[in-house]
Short mmCIF file of C-alpha atoms in Angstrom, two decimals:
data_model
loop_
_atom_site.label_atom_id
_atom_site.label_comp_id
_atom_site.label_asym_id
_atom_site.label_seq_id
_atom_site.Cartn_x
_atom_site.Cartn_y
_atom_site.Cartn_z
CA MET T 14 73.24 46.08 142.79
CA ASN T 15 72.66 48.11 139.61
CA GLU T 16 70.90 46.52 136.65
CA TYR T 17 73.32 45.46 133.94
CA ARG T 18 72.75 46.99 130.52
CA VAL T 19 74.81 46.56 127.37
CA PRO T 20 75.29 50.00 125.72
CA LEU T 21 73.70 50.40 122.30
CA HIS T 22 76.99 51.03 120.52
CA ILE T 23 78.42 47.80 121.99
CA ARG T 24 75.37 45.84 120.85
CA LEU T 25 75.78 47.28 117.36
CA ASN T 26 79.51 46.46 117.36
CA ARG T 27 78.72 42.85 118.21
CA VAL T 28 76.31 42.60 115.28
CA VAL T 29 79.33 43.24 113.05
CA LEU T 30 82.16 41.59 115.01
CA ARG T 31 80.65 38.16 115.60
CA PRO T 32 79.83 37.36 111.94
CA LEU T 33 83.15 38.90 110.86
CA PHE T 34 85.16 36.61 113.12
CA ARG T 35 83.06 33.60 112.16
CA SER T 36 83.92 34.27 108.54
CA LEU T 37 87.62 34.75 109.31
CA PHE T 38 87.87 31.49 111.23
CA ARG T 39 86.06 29.64 108.45
CA ILE T 40 88.44 31.08 105.86
CA LEU T 41 91.56 30.29 107.89
CA GLY T 42 90.53 26.91 109.33
CA ARG T 43 87.93 24.17 109.41
CA VAL T 44 85.50 24.83 112.25
CA LYS T 45 83.43 22.12 113.90
CA MET T 46 81.02 22.82 116.76
CA THR T 47 79.19 20.16 118.75
CA GLY T 48 76.86 20.20 121.75
CA VAL T 49 74.91 23.38 120.92
CA GLU T 50 71.80 21.65 122.25
CA ASN T 51 73.37 21.87 125.73
CA VAL T 52 73.18 25.67 125.82
CA PRO T 53 70.24 27.02 127.89
CA LEU T 54 69.48 29.95 125.60
CA GLY T 55 68.06 33.07 127.21
CA LYS T 56 69.02 32.02 130.73
CA PRO T 57 71.96 32.99 132.98
CA TYR T 58 75.00 30.69 132.94
CA ILE T 59 78.79 30.74 132.94
CA VAL T 60 80.71 29.47 129.91
CA ALA T 61 84.05 27.99 131.05
CA ILE T 62 86.71 27.45 128.36
CA ASN T 63 90.25 26.09 128.30
CA HIS T 64 92.70 28.81 127.26
CA ILE T 65 95.71 27.96 125.12
CA SER T 66 96.19 31.07 123.00
CA ILE T 67 94.71 34.41 121.91
CA PHE T 68 92.45 32.56 119.47
CA ASP T 69 90.29 30.83 122.11
CA PRO T 70 87.99 33.66 123.30
CA PRO T 71 87.19 35.06 119.83
CA LEU T 72 86.53 31.56 118.49
CA ALA T 73 84.15 30.68 121.33
CA VAL T 74 82.39 34.06 121.35
CA ALA T 75 82.02 34.31 117.56
CA PHE T 76 80.33 30.92 117.23
CA TRP T 77 78.38 30.95 120.49
CA PRO T 78 74.63 30.73 119.73
CA GLU T 79 73.88 33.98 121.55
CA ALA T 80 75.90 37.12 122.26
CA ALA T 81 77.65 36.53 125.59
CA GLU T 82 79.48 38.85 127.94
CA VAL T 83 83.22 38.22 128.30
CA ILE T 84 85.86 38.93 130.93
CA GLY T 85 89.47 39.40 129.83
CA ALA T 86 92.84 40.25 131.35
CA SER T 87 93.47 43.98 131.68
CA ASP T 88 96.98 43.81 130.20
CA VAL T 89 95.58 42.64 126.84
CA PHE T 90 93.69 45.93 126.48
CA ASP T 91 97.02 47.74 125.99
CA LYS T 92 98.07 45.62 123.01
CA LYS T 93 97.70 47.29 119.61
CA GLY T 94 96.04 44.42 117.80
CA GLN T 95 93.81 43.01 120.51
CA GLY T 96 92.97 45.99 122.71
CA PRO T 97 90.71 47.91 120.30
CA ILE T 98 88.74 44.75 119.45
CA LEU T 99 88.18 43.95 123.13
CA LYS T 100 86.94 47.50 123.72
CA MET T 101 84.64 47.37 120.68
CA TYR T 102 83.07 44.13 121.90
CA GLY T 103 82.69 45.43 125.44
CA VAL T 104 84.95 42.90 127.16
CA ILE T 105 85.13 43.44 130.93
CA ARG T 106 88.59 44.02 132.37
CA VAL T 107 90.03 41.63 134.94
CA HIS T 108 93.15 42.42 136.97
CA ARG T 109 94.67 38.98 137.36
CA GLY T 110 95.52 37.95 140.91
CA ASP T 111 93.57 40.79 142.54
CA TYR T 112 90.25 40.67 144.37
CA ASP T 113 88.10 43.25 142.61
CA ARG T 114 84.76 43.80 144.29
CA ALA T 115 83.50 46.07 141.51
CA LEU T 116 84.31 43.35 138.97
CA PHE T 117 82.38 40.71 140.90
CA ASP T 118 79.46 43.11 141.32
CA THR T 119 79.42 43.50 137.54
CA ILE T 120 79.62 39.74 137.00
CA PHE T 121 76.72 39.05 139.36
CA ALA T 122 74.70 41.86 137.76
CA ILE T 123 75.28 40.25 134.34
CA LEU T 124 74.07 36.88 135.55
CA LYS T 125 71.16 38.35 137.50
CA SER T 126 70.03 40.11 134.31
CA GLY T 127 69.71 36.70 132.64
CA ARG T 128 72.79 36.94 130.44
CA SER T 129 75.67 34.52 129.91
CA LEU T 130 79.33 35.09 130.74
CA VAL T 131 82.41 33.59 129.06
CA MET T 132 85.56 33.10 131.13
CA ALA T 133 88.73 31.00 131.35
CA PRO T 134 89.07 29.44 134.84
CA GLU T 135 92.85 29.12 134.37
CA GLY T 136 93.14 32.90 134.56
CA GLY T 137 95.19 33.26 131.39
CA ARG T 138 96.47 31.41 128.37
CA SER T 139 98.88 28.53 128.87
CA HIS T 140 100.64 28.57 125.44
CA LYS T 141 100.59 24.77 125.76
CA VAL T 142 97.76 22.36 125.05
CA GLY T 143 97.89 20.90 128.58
CA MET T 144 95.57 22.67 131.01
CA ARG T 145 96.78 24.40 134.15
CA HIS T 146 95.14 24.48 137.58
CA ALA T 147 91.99 26.58 137.77
CA MET T 148 92.00 29.73 139.84
CA PRO T 149 89.36 29.79 142.60
CA GLY T 150 87.51 32.75 141.06
CA ILE T 151 84.99 30.62 139.20
CA GLY T 152 84.30 28.72 142.42
CA TYR T 153 83.37 32.01 144.09
CA MET T 154 81.10 32.88 141.16
CA ILE T 155 79.38 29.51 141.40
CA GLU T 156 78.87 29.95 145.14
CA ARG T 157 77.39 33.42 144.84
CA ALA T 158 75.47 33.30 141.58
CA GLN T 159 74.10 29.74 141.76
CA VAL T 160 73.90 29.42 137.96
CA PRO T 161 74.89 26.46 135.77
CA VAL T 162 78.37 26.23 134.26
CA ILE T 163 78.70 25.15 130.63
CA PRO T 164 82.10 23.44 130.10
CA VAL T 165 83.61 24.08 126.67
CA GLY T 166 86.64 22.32 125.25
CA LEU T 167 88.51 24.18 122.51
CA PHE T 168 90.74 22.11 120.25
CA GLY T 169 93.27 23.28 117.64
CA THR T 170 93.71 26.86 118.86
CA THR T 171 97.46 26.52 119.39
CA ASP T 172 99.89 29.45 119.14
CA ASP T 173 100.95 28.29 115.66
CA PHE T 174 97.40 28.43 114.26
CA TRP T 175 98.03 31.69 112.40
CA GLN T 176 101.29 30.50 110.86
CA ARG T 177 99.67 27.24 109.73
CA ALA T 178 96.67 29.08 108.34
CA LYS T 179 98.92 31.42 106.33
CA ARG T 180 100.53 28.35 104.75
CA GLY T 181 97.08 27.26 103.61
CA GLU T 182 96.85 24.24 105.91
CA LYS T 183 93.29 25.06 107.09
CA PRO T 184 93.83 23.71 110.65
CA GLN T 185 90.95 21.91 112.34
CA LEU T 186 89.28 23.97 115.08
CA GLU T 187 86.71 22.41 117.37
CA ILE T 188 84.30 23.82 119.92
CA ARG T 189 82.96 21.02 122.11
CA ILE T 190 80.12 22.07 124.41
CA GLY T 191 79.34 19.88 127.40
CA ARG T 192 76.18 19.51 129.42
CA PRO T 193 75.40 22.15 132.08
CA ILE T 194 76.96 21.50 135.48
CA VAL T 195 74.68 22.39 138.40
CA PHE T 196 76.42 22.76 141.76
CA PRO T 197 74.70 22.42 145.16
CA PRO T 198 74.83 25.41 147.54
CA MET T 199 77.94 25.58 149.70
CA THR T 200 77.46 24.88 153.39
CA GLU T 201 81.13 25.04 154.43
CA LYS T 202 82.58 27.90 156.48
CA GLY T 203 85.97 29.62 156.68
CA ALA T 204 88.93 27.68 155.32
CA GLU T 205 86.68 24.79 154.31
CA ARG T 206 84.62 27.14 152.15
CA ARG T 207 87.78 28.33 150.38
CA GLU T 208 88.70 24.72 149.73
CA ALA T 209 85.19 24.06 148.41
CA ARG T 210 85.54 26.94 145.95
CA GLN T 211 88.75 25.45 144.61
CA HIS T 212 87.10 22.03 144.48
CA TYR T 213 84.26 23.45 142.37
CA ALA T 214 86.78 25.19 140.08
CA ASP T 215 88.70 21.93 139.62
CA LEU T 216 85.47 20.06 138.89
CA VAL T 217 84.75 22.47 136.05
CA MET T 218 88.21 21.84 134.60
CA ARG T 219 87.74 18.08 134.89
CA HIS T 220 84.55 18.36 132.86
CA ILE T 221 86.39 20.43 130.25
CA ALA T 222 89.13 17.79 130.17
CA GLY T 223 86.48 15.18 129.40
CA LEU T 224 85.67 17.06 126.19
CA LEU T 225 89.27 17.13 124.96
CA PRO T 226 91.98 14.71 123.76
CA GLU T 227 94.21 13.36 126.54
CA GLU T 228 97.18 15.54 125.57
CA TYR T 229 95.07 18.57 126.52
CA HIS T 230 94.36 17.37 130.08
CA GLY T 231 97.57 18.76 131.61
CA VAL T 232 97.40 18.85 135.40
CA TYR T 233 94.02 17.12 135.22
CA THR T 234 95.42 14.01 133.57
CA GLY T 235 93.65 10.96 134.98
CA GLN T 236 90.87 13.14 136.47
CA ALA T 237 88.73 13.89 133.44
CA ILE T 238 84.96 13.59 133.79
CA TYR T 239 83.59 12.35 130.48
CA PRO T 240 80.13 13.25 129.13
#
């Protein structure tokens, strides 16, 4: 596995982009962040967020206490507004629904290099506050990488955020960071191992649900694991 390195021009772009987006979110809304003490700075971990709208990843990444790597859906790269920003930040493309060995090699190289990775276990935005079922991908990452998962609940990033902000409402935005989740090594085989991956993925979502109001729990209603 090749060593993961962030190109110099991407590192320089991030020096500009992260403060810029922090300022924009503070101008447009009221940002509150809690649980920063739960982040194991300088160590490898996965940041798992709920994903309602296009505002979630930039909000989480802009305010995260260290520059994290990010994976994002490949179709977003073709959009005029979002695509260039994703490329400038160095977001890693994900082809939803496909097994991509090169992608997973990159992910494990990122984590092995001691960096953090932001992802949405749902595999895409829901456009509704209620969470959807997690895809098993994060379960596979947990199995292979054996790094902690930091659950993050994002509140207020609904599709109408921009419209409300333009009206001067200053919507409340919250980033709620939970304690690291450490998973034991998997011992299951075959079909049972696939079920275990999904179980791990669902556990992550249940921890995220525990950081959010009940109306955000979606398919995990009644299953939330509270801090």
